[in-house]
Tab-separated table of C-alpha atoms in Angstrom:
chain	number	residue	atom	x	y	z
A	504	UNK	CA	11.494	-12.865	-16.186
A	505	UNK	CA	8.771	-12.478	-18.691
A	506	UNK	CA	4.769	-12.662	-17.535
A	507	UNK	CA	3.082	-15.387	-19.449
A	508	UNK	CA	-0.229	-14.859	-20.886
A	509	UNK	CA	-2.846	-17.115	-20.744
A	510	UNK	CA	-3.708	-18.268	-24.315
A	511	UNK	CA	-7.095	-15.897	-26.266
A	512	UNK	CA	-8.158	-18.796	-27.720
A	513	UNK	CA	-10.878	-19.623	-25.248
A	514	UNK	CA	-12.711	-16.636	-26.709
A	515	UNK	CA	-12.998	-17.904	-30.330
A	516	UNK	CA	-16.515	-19.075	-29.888
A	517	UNK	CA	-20.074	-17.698	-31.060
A	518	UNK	CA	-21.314	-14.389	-28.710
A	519	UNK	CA	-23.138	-16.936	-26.577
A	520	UNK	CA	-20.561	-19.159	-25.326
A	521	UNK	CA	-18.031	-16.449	-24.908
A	522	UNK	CA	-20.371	-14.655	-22.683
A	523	UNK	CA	-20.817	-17.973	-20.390
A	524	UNK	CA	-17.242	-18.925	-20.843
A	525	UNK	CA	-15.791	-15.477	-19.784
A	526	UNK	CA	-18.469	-15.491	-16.708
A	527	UNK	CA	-17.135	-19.405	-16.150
A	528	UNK	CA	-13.494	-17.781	-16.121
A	529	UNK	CA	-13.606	-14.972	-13.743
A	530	UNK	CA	-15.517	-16.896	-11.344
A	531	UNK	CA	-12.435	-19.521	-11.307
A	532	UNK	CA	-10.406	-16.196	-10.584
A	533	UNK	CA	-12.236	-14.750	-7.964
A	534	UNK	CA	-12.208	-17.856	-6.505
A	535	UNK	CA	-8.799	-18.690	-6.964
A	536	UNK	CA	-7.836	-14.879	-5.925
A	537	UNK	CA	-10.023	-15.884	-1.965
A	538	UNK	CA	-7.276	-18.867	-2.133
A	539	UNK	CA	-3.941	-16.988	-2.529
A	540	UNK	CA	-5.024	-13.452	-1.111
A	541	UNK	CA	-3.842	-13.787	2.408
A	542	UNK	CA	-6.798	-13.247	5.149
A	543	UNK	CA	-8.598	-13.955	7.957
A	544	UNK	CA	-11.845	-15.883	7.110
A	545	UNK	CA	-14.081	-14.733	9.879
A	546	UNK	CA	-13.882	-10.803	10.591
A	547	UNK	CA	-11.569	-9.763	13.006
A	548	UNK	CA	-12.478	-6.437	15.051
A	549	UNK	CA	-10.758	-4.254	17.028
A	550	UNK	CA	-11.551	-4.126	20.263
A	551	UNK	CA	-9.345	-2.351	23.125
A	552	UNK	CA	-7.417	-4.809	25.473
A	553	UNK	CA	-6.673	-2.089	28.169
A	554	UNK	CA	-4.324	-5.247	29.949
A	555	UNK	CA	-2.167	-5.549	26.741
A	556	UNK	CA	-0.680	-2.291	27.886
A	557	UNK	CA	1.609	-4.446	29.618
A	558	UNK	CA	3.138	-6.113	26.804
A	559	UNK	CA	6.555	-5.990	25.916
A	560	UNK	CA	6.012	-4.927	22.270
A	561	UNK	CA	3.531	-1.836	21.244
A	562	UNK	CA	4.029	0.590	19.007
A	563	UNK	CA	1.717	3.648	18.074
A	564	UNK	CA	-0.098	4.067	14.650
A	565	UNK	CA	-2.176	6.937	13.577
A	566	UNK	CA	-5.342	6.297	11.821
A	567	UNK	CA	-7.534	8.408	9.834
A	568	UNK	CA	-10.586	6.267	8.703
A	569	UNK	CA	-14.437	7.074	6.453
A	570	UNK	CA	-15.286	3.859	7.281
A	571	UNK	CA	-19.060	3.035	9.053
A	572	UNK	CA	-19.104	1.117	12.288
A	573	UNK	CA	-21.188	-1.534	13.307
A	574	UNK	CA	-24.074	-2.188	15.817
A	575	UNK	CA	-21.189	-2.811	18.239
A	576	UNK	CA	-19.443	0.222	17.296
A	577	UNK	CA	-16.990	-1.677	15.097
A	578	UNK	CA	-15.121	-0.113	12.224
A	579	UNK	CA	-16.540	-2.288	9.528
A	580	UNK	CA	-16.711	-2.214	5.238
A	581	UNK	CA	-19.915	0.646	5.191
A	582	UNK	CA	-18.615	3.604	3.837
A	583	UNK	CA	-19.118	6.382	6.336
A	584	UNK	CA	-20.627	10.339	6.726
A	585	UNK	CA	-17.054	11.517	7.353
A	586	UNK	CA	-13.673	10.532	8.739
A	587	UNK	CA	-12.895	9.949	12.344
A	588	UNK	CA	-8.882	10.199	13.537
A	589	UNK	CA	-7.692	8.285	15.953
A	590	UNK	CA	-4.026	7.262	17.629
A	591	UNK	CA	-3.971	3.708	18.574
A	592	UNK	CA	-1.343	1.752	20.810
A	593	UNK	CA	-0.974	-1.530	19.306
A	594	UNK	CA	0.548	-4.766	20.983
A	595	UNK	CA	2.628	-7.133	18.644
A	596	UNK	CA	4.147	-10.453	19.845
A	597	UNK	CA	7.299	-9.855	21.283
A	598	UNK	CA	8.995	-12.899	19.604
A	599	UNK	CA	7.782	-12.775	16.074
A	600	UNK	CA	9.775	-12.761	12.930
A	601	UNK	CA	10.720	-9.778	10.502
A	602	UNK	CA	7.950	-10.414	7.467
A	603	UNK	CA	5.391	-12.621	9.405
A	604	UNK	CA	2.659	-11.339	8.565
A	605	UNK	CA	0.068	-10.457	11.265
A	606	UNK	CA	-1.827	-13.026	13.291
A	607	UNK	CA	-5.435	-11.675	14.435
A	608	UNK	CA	-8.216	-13.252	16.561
A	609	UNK	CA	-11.466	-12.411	18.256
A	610	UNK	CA	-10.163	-14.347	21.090
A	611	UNK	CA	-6.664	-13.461	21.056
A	612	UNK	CA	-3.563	-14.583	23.219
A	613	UNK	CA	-0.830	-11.425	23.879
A	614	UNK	CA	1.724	-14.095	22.711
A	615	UNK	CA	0.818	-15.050	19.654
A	616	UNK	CA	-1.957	-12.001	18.061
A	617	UNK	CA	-1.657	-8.254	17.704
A	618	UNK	CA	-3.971	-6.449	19.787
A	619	UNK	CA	-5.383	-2.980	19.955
A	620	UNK	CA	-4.303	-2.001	23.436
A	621	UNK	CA	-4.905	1.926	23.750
A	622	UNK	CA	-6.859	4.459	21.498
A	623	UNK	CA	-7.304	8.266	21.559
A	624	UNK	CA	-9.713	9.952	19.869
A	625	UNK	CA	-9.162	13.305	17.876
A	626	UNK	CA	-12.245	16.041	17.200
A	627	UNK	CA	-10.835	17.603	13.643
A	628	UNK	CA	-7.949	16.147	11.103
A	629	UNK	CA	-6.313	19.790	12.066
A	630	UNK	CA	-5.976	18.807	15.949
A	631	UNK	CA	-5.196	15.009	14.593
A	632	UNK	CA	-2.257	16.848	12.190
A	633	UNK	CA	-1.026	19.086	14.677
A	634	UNK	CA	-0.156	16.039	17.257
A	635	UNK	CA	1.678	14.175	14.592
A	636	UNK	CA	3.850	17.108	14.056
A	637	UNK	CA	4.451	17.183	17.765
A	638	UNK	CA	5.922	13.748	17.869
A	639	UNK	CA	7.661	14.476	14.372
A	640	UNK	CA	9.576	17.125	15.844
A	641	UNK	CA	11.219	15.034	18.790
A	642	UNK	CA	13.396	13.123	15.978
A	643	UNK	CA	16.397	14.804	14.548
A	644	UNK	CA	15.546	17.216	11.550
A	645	UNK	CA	16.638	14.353	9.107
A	646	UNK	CA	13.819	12.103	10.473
A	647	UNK	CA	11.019	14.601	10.971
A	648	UNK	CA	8.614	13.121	8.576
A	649	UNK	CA	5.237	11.241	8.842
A	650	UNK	CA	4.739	8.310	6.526
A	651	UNK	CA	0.925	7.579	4.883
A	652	UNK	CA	0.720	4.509	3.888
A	653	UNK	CA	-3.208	3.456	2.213
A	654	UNK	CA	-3.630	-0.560	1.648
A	655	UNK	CA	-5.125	-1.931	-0.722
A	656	UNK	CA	-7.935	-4.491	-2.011
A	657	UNK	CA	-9.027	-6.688	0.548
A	658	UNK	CA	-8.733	-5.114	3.484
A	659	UNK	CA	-10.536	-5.496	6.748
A	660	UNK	CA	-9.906	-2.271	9.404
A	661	UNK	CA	-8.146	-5.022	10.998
A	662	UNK	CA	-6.168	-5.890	8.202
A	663	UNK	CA	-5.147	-2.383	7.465
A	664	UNK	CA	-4.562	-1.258	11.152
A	665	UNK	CA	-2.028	-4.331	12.348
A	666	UNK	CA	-0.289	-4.815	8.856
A	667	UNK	CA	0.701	-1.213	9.584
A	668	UNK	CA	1.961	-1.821	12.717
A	669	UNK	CA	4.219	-4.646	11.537
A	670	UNK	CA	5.482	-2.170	8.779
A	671	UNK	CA	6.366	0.278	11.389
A	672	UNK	CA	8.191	-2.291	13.578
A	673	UNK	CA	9.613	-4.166	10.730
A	674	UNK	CA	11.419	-1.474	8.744
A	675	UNK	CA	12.170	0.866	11.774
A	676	UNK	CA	10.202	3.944	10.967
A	677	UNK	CA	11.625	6.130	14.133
A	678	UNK	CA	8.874	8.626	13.341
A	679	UNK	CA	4.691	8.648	13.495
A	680	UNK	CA	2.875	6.617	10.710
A	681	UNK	CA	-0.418	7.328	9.580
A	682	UNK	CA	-2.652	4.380	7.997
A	683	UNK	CA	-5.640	5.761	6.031
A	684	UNK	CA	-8.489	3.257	6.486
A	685	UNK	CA	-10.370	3.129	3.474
A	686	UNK	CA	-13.624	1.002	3.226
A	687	UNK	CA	-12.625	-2.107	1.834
A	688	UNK	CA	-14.682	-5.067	1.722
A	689	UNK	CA	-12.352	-7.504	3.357
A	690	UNK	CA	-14.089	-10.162	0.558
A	691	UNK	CA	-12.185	-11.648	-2.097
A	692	UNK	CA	-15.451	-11.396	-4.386
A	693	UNK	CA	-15.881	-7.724	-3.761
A	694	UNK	CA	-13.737	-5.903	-6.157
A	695	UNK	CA	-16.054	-4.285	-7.527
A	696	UNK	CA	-17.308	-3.033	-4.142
A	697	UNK	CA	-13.813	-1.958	-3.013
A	698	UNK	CA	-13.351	-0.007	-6.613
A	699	UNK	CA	-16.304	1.981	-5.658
A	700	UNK	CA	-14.997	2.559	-2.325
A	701	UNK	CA	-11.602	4.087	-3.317
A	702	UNK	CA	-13.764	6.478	-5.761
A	703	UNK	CA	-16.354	7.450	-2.292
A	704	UNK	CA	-12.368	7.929	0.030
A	705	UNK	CA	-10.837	10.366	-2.451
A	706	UNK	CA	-12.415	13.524	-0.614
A	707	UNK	CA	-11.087	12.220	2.707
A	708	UNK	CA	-7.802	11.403	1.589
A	709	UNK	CA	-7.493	14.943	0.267
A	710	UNK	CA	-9.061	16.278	3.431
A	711	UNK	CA	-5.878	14.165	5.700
A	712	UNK	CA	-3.025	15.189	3.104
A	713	UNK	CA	-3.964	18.811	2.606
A	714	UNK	CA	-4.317	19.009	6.656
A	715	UNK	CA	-0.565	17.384	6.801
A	716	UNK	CA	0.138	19.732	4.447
A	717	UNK	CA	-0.583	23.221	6.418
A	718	UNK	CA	-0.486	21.577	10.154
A	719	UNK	CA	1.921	18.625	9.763
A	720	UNK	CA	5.730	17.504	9.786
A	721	UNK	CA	7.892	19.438	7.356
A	722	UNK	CA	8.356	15.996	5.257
A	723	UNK	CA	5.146	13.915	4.154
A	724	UNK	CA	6.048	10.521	2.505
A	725	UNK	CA	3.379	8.593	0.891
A	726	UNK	CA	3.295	5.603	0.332
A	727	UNK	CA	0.176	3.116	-1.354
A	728	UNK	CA	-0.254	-0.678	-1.645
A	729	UNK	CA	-2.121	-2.214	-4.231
A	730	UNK	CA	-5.405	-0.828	-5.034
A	731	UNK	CA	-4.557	1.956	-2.410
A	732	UNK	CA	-2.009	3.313	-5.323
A	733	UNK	CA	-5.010	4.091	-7.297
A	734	UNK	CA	-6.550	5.747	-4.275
A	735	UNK	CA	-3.501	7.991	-3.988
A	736	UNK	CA	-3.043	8.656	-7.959
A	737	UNK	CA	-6.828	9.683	-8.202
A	738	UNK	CA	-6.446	12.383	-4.763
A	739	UNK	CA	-3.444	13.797	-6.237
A	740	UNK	CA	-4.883	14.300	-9.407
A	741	UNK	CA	-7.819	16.491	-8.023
A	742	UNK	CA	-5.422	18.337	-5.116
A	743	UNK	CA	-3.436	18.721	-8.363
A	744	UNK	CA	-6.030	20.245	-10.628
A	745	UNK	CA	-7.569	22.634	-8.013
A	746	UNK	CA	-4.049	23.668	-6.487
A	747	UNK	CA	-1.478	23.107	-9.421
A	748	UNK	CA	2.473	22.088	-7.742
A	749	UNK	CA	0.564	21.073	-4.411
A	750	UNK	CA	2.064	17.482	-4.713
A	751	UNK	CA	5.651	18.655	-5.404
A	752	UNK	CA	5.862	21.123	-2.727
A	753	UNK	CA	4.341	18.952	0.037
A	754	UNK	CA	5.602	15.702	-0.420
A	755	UNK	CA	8.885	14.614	0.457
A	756	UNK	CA	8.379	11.011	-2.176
A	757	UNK	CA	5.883	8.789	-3.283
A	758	UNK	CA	6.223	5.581	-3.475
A	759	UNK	CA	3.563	2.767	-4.747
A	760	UNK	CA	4.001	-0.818	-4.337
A	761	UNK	CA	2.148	-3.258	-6.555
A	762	UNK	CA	-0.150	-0.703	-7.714
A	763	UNK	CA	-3.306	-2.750	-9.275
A	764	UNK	CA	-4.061	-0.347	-11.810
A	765	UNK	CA	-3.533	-0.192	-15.469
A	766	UNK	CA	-0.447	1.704	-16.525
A	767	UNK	CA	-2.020	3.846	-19.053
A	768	UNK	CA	-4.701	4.658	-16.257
A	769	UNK	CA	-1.791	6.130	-14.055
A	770	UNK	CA	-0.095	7.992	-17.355
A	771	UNK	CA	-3.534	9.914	-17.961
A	772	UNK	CA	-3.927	10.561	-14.602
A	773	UNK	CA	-0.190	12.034	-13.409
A	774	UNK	CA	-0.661	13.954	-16.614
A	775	UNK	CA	-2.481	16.566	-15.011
A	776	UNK	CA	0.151	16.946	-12.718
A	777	UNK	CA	1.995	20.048	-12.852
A	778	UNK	CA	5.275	17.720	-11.591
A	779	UNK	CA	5.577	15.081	-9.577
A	780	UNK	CA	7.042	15.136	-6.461
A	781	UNK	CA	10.907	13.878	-6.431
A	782	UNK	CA	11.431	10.991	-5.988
A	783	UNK	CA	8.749	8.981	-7.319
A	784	UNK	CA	8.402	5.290	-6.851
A	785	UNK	CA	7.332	2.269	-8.355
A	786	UNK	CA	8.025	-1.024	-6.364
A	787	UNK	CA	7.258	-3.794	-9.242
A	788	UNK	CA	7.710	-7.589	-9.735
A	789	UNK	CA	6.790	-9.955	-12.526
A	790	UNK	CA	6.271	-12.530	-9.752
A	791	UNK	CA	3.142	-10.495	-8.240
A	792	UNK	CA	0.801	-13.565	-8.967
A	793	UNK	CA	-2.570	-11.733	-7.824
A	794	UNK	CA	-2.279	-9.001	-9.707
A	795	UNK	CA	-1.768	-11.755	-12.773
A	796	UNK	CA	-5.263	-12.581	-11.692
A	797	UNK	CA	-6.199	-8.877	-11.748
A	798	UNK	CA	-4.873	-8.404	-15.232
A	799	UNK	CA	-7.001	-11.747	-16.534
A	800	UNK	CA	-10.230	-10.648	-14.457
A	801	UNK	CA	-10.124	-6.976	-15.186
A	802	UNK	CA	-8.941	-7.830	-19.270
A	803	UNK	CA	-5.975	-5.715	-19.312
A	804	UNK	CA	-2.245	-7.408	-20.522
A	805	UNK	CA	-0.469	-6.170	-17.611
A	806	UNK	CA	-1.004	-4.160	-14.182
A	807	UNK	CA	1.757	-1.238	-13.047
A	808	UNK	CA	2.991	-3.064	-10.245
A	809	UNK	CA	3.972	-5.914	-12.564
A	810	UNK	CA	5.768	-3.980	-15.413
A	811	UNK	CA	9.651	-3.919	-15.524
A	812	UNK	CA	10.235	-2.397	-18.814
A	813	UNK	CA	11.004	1.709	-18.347
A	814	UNK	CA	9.831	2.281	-21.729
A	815	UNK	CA	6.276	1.420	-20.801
A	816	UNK	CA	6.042	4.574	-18.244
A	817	UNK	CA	6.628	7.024	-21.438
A	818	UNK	CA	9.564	8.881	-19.888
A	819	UNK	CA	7.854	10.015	-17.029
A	820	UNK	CA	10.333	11.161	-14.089
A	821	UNK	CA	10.167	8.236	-12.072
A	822	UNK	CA	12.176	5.290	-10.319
A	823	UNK	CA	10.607	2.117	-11.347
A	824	UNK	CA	12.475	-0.367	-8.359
A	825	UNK	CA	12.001	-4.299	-9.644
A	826	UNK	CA	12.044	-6.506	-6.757
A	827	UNK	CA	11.369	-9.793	-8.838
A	828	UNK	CA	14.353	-11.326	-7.205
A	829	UNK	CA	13.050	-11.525	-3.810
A	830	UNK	CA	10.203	-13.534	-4.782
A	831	UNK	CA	9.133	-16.326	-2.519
A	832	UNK	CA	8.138	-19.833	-3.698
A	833	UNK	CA	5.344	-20.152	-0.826
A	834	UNK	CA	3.823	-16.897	-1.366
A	835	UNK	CA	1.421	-14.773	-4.014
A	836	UNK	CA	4.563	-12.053	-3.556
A	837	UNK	CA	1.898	-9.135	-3.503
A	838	UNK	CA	2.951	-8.354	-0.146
A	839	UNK	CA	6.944	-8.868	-0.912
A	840	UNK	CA	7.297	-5.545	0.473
A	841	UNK	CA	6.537	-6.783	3.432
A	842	UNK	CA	7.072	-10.590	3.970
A	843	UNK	CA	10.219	-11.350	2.187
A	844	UNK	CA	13.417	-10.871	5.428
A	845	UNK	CA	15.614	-10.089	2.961
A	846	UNK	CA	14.146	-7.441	1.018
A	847	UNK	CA	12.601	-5.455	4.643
A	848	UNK	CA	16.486	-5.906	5.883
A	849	UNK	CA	17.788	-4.401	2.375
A	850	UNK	CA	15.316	-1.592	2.316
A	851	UNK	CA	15.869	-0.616	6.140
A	852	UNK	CA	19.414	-0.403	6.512
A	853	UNK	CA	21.076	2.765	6.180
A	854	UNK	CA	23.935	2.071	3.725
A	855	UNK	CA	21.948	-0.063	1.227
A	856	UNK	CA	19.435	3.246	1.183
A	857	UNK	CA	22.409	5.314	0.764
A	858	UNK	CA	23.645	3.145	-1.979
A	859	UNK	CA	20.121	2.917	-4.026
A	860	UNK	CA	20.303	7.169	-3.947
A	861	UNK	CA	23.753	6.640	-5.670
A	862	UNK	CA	22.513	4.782	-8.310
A	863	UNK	CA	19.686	7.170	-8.798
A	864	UNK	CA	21.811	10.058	-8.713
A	865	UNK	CA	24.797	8.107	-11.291
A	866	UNK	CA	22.465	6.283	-13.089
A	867	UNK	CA	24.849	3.303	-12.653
A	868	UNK	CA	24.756	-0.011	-11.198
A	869	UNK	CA	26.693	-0.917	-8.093
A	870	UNK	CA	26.207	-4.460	-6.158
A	871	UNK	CA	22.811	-4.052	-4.926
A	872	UNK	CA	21.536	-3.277	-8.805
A	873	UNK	CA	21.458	-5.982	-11.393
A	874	UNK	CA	20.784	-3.772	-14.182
A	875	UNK	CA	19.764	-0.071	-14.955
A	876	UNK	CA	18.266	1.001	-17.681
A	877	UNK	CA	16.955	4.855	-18.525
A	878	UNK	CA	14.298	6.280	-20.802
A	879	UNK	CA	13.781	9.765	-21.065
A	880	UNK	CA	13.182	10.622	-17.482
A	881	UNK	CA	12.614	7.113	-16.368
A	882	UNK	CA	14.737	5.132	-14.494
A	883	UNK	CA	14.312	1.066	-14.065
A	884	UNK	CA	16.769	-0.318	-11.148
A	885	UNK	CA	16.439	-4.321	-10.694
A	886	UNK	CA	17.525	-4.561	-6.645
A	887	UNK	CA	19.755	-7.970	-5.475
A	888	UNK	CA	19.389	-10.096	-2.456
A	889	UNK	CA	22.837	-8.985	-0.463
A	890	UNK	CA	25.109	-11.326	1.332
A	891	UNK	CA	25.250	-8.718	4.048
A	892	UNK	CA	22.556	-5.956	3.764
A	893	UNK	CA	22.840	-5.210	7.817
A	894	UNK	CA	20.747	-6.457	10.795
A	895	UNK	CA	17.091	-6.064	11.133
């Protein structure tokens, strides 16, 4: 499917009323983007439940955060001195779905919200590194990885800390997973704010991944959402430019999903680059309807995570993985990755992973790949829904 583009004509008007009518129009959009973006209207902290320890369903996530805190001592949208690491037990409802998305509350019921249950403070990123590797290193050698993963725009600590702990649950990640806090605003109308903020995290970010690097697992996979993809672009860049094959030698793969940023942003910047690490991917969809509203709002034609043309990524070596066939009718599909059933129980089993390697490695398609198309280096792979992809 094609993106449609909203008509230029509004524009053809004196200076005067394009000025008001573009402010007019981006106000719509920021208000329309509150509406769709999913998230909790009053802020949620995170507290620790010590009695949720007795829940049937935890799971531990690692956090490395440069956010501020509060009166209370909350983790809130001020950008902080310097990052603080942290392990955190986490308690999930023990009978919800594969894709619902977290349900959070400052008076929350075990049954029905996530919880913080358990945290554990670490003094440097070094110590915080070296404990990660620890619990890498009790899973075969095949599974001895830890996975980053940095959210995006409109974000709450919150938001960042239990949406990670569904993705850990959800698609089976045996091994530790670190989520990098970043100051977001949590706001709808603070883009602007949370742009600035991924510029003020890039030092930290480096500071976590190059501490990985030298104290961590042997395998580092990272992985970005949204605006977070432009977080992770912008620290590799500098790691790249003051230690040159850094990103290939330490990473195991990349992989960005809905990256809101414009594509020739992320050309100039991998440029510098001495390579990138192998494999390299782009999750995209033309369905991604708020980053639609980022293109209008931010004046671009298209953002990365909604192209689906190869030819667009100059023959850079990368996968570019369309997902525009798991799109949901009820949903803004920016978090597909992690709402749609089908997709999570396609990307998590075994053989359908083994299968998508194939086609990268043949550079044909097989039944999970509608088509496959190559330019120069880059490869475009549009994934099927599966009758069977295997049990969640």
């Amino acid at each position: 499917m094609t993106t449609r583009l909203v008509s230029t004509s509004i524009w053809r008007h004196n200076p005067g009323e394009h000025h008001r009518r573009g402010f007019f129009v981006r106000a719509v959009l920021f208000i329309l983007l509150s509406v769709n973006l999913s998230a909790c209207a009053a802020v949620v902290y995170t507290p620790i439940y010590p009695e949720a320890m007795a829940s049937p369903a935890k799971t531990n996530v690692y956090v490395a955060t440069n956010r501020g805190t509060n009166e209370a001592g909350f983790f809130d949208r001020t950008r902080g001195d310097s990052s603080v690491y942290l392990r955190a037990t986490i308690s999930l409802p023990s009978d919800r779905k594969p894709g619902e998305a977290p349900k959070l509350s400052n008076k929350p019921d075990f049954s029905q919200h996530y919880v913080l249950a358990d945290q554990q403070n670490f003094d440097t990123a070094d110590a915080f590194s070296r404990d990660i590797r620890d619990v890498a290193h009790k899973w075969p050698a095949a599974e001895n990885e830890v996975v980053v993963f940095v959210h995006g725009f409109y974000n709450t600590h919150a938001n960042a800390l239990f949406r990670s702990a569904q993705i850990k649950q959800d698609f089976g990640i045996p091994g530790p997973l670190v989520t990098f806090s970043w100051p977001s605003a949590g706001r709808a109308l603070a883009y602007n704010y949370d742009n600035e903020s991924v510029l003020y995290a890039r030092d930290d970010l480096e500071t976590l991944l190059l501490s990985l690097g030298r104290h961590g697992p042997d395998k580092i996979t990272l992985v970005g959402h949204s605006r977070g993809s432009l977080l992770i672009t912008e620290t590799l860049r500098q790691i790249e430019i003051s230690e040159p094959g850094w990103s290939h030698r330490n990473l195991h793969n990349v992989l960005l999903i809905a990256p809101d940023m414009p594509v020739e942003v992320f050309r100039r910047s991998v440029a510098r680059y001495q390579s990138l690490p192998q494999p390299f991917f782009l999750m995209t969809t033309s369905e991604d309807r708020a980053l639609r509203l980022s293109s209008r709002i931010n004046g671009t034609d298209q953002r990365l995570g909604q192209i689906t043309d190869p030819a667009q990524l100059g023959g850079l070596p990368v996968s570019l993985i369309d997902v525009s066939n798991f799109a949901l009718s009820d949903s803004n599909n920016h978090n597909l990755f992690a709402e749609s059933p089908a997709l999570i129980s396609l990307l998590r089993n075994q053989k359908a992973a083994e299968s998508l390697m194939d086609t990268l490695d043949t550079r044909e398609p097989n039944s999970l790949a509608q088509t496959v198309q190559v330019i120069g280096d880059t490869m475009a792979i549009q994934l099927l829904p599966t009758d069977d992809p295997g049990p969640l």
